[in-house]
Coordinates of C-alpha atoms in Angstrom, one line a residue:
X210 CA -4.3 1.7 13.3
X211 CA -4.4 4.7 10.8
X212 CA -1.2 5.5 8.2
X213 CA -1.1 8.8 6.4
X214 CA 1.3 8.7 3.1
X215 CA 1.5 11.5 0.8
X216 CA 3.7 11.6 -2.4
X217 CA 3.9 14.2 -5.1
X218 CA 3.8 11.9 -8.5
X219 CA 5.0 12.8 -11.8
X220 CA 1.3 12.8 -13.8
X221 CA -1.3 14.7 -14.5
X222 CA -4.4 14.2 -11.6
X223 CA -6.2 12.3 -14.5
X224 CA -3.9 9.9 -15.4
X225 CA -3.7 9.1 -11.2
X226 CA -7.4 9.1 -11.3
X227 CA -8.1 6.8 -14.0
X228 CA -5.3 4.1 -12.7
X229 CA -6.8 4.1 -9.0
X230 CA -10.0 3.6 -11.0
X231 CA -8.8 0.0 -12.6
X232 CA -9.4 -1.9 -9.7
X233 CA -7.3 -4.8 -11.4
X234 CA -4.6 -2.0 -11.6
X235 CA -4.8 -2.0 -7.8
X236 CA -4.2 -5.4 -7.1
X237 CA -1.0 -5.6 -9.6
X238 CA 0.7 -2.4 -8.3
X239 CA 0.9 -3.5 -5.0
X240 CA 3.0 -5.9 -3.9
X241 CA 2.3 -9.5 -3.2
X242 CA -1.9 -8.7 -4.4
X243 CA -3.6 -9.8 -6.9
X244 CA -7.0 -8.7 -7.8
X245 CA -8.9 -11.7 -9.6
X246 CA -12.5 -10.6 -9.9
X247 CA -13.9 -7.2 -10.7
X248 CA -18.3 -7.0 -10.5
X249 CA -18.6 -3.2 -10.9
X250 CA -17.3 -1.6 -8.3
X251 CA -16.5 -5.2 -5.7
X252 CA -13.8 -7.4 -5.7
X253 CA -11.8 -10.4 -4.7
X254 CA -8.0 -10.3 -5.0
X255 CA -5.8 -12.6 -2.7
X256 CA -2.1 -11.3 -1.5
X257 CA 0.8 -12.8 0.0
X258 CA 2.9 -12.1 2.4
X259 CA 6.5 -13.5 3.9
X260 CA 7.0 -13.5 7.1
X261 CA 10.4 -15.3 7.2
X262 CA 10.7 -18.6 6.1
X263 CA 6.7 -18.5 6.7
X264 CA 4.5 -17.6 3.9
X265 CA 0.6 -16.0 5.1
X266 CA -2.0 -15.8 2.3
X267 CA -4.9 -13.9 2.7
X268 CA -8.3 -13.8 0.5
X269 CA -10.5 -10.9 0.6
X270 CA -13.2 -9.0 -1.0
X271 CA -13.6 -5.2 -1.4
X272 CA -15.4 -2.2 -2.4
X273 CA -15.2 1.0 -4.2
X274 CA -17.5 3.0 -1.7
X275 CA -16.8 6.3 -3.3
X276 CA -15.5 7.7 -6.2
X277 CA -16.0 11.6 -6.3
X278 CA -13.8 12.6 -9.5
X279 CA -14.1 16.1 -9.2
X280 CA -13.5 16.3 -5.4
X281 CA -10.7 13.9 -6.5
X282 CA -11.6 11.7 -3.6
X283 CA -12.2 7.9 -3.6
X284 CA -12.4 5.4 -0.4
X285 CA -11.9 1.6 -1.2
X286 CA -13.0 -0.6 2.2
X287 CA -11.6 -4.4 2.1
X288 CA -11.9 -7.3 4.3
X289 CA -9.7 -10.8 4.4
X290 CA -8.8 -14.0 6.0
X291 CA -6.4 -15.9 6.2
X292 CA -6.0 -19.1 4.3
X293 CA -3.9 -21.4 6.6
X294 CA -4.9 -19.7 9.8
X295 CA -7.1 -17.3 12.1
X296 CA -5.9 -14.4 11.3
X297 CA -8.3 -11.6 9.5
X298 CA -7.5 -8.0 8.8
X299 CA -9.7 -5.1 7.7
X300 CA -9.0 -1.8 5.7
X301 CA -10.5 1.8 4.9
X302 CA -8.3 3.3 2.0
X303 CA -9.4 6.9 1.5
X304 CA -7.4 8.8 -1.1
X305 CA -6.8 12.4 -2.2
X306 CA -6.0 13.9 -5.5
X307 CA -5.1 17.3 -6.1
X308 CA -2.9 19.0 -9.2
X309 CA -0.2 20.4 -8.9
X310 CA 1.4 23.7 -10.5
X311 CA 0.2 23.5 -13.6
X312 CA -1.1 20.5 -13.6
X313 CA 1.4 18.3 -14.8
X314 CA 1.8 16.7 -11.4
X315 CA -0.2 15.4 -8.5
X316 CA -0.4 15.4 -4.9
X317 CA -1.4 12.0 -3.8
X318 CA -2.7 11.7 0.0
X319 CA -3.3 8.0 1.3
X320 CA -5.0 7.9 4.1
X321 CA -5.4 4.1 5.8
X322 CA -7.2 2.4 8.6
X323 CA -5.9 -0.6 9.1
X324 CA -7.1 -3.4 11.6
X325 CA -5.7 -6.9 12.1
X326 CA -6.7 -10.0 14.8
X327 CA -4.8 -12.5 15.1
X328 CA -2.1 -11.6 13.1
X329 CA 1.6 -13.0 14.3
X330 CA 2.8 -9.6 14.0
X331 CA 2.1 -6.6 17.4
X332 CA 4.0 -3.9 15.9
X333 CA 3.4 0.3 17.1
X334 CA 1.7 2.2 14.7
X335 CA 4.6 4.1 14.1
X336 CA 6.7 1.0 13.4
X337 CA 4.3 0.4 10.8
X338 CA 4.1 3.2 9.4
X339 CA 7.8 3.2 9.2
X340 CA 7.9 0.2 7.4
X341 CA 4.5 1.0 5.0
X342 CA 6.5 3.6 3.6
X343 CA 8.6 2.2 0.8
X344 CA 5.7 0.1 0.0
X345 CA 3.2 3.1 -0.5
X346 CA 5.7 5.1 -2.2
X347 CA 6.4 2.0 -4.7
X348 CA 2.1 1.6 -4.8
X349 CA 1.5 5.5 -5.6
X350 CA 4.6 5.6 -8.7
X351 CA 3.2 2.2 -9.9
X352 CA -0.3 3.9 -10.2
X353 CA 1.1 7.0 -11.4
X354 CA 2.3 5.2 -15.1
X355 CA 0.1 6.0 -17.9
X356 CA -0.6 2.7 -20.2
X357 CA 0.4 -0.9 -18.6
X358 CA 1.6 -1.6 -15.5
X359 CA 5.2 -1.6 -15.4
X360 CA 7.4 -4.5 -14.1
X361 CA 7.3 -4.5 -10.5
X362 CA 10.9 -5.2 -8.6
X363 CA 9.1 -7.6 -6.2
X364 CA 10.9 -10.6 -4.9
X365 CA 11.1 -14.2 -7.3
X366 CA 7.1 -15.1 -5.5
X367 CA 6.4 -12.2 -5.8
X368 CA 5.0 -11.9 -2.6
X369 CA 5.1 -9.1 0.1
X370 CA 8.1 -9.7 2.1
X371 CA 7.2 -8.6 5.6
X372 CA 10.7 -9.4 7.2
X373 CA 12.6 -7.2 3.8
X374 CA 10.1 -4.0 4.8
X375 CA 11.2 -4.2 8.2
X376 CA 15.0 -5.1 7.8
X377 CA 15.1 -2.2 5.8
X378 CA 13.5 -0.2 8.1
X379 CA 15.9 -1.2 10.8
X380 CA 18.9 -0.4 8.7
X381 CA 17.5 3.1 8.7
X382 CA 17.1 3.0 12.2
X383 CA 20.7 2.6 12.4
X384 CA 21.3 5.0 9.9
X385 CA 19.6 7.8 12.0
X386 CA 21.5 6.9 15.0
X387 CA 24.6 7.0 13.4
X388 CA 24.0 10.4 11.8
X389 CA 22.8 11.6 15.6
X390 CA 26.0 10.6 17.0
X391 CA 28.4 12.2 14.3
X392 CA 26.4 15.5 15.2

């Protein structure tokens, strides 16, 4: 399944650049990962995930494939397994810097190819995408920050709460309806 984000953050293209460089960076902006071995430009980082009362930890490895700083394009491929389970997921994470207006600002596009088997989740891709939102939107601030990561507002586990993203994205569901019937 491929997910598109883009976001307009509040630093210079720089700044962004440098952060998605810090692979460790990575790992602690998003929530439930954790990056906790950088060779160069591979990894192994480990994330969590809710799913209910049921917690699902996976643990990967990844790569920098490309990093192309004045084309402001860089593509990170990971791949991970489940710890407790069969389940194993893939991803392709291109991304796309460009300034804008004076610079001050930058456009971030996230492109995403995302594959899992055996995972207890069959959602659309436009569920997903749905749901990715708030959590690519919280990724690209975090990475945004000049200097040390800031406090994320993740949950007491800090793992990624699967059944949070897509309670909230039901409760805009409803939202829409509502404001379609009132029209």
């Amino acid at each position: 399944m491929r997910l598109a984000h883009e976001q307009e953050l509040d630093a210079a293209q720089d700044v962004v650049w440098a952060n998605f460089m810090d692979l460790h960076r990575i790992g602690r902006c998003f929530p439930g990962a954790k990056v906790t071995k950088v060779d160069g430009d591979d990894f192994v980082g480990e994330i969590k995930a809710k799913l209910g009362p049921l917690s699902m930890y996976f643990d990967g490895t990844g790569s920098m494939v490309e990093r192309d700083e004045s084309g402001g394009r860089a593509r990170l491929t990971a791949t991970g397994q489940e710890r407790h389970g069969l389940g194993r997921a893939t991803i392709d994470i291109t991304l796309k810097l460009r300034p804008v207006g004076t610079g001050e600002r930058t456009k971030a596009h996230l492109v995403t190819d995302l594959v899992f088997l055996g995972f207890p989740m069959d959602f659309g891709t436009g569920l997903v995408q749905r749901a990715s939102d708030p959590l690519i939107e919280r990724f690209l601030t975090c990475m945004s920050v000049a200097g040390p990561v800031p406090d994320a507002e993740a949950d007491d586990d800090g793992s990624l709460d699967l059944v949070r993203s897509a309670t909230d994205l039901f409760g805009s569901f409803r939202r829409d309806r509502r404001e379609r019937k009132r029209r």
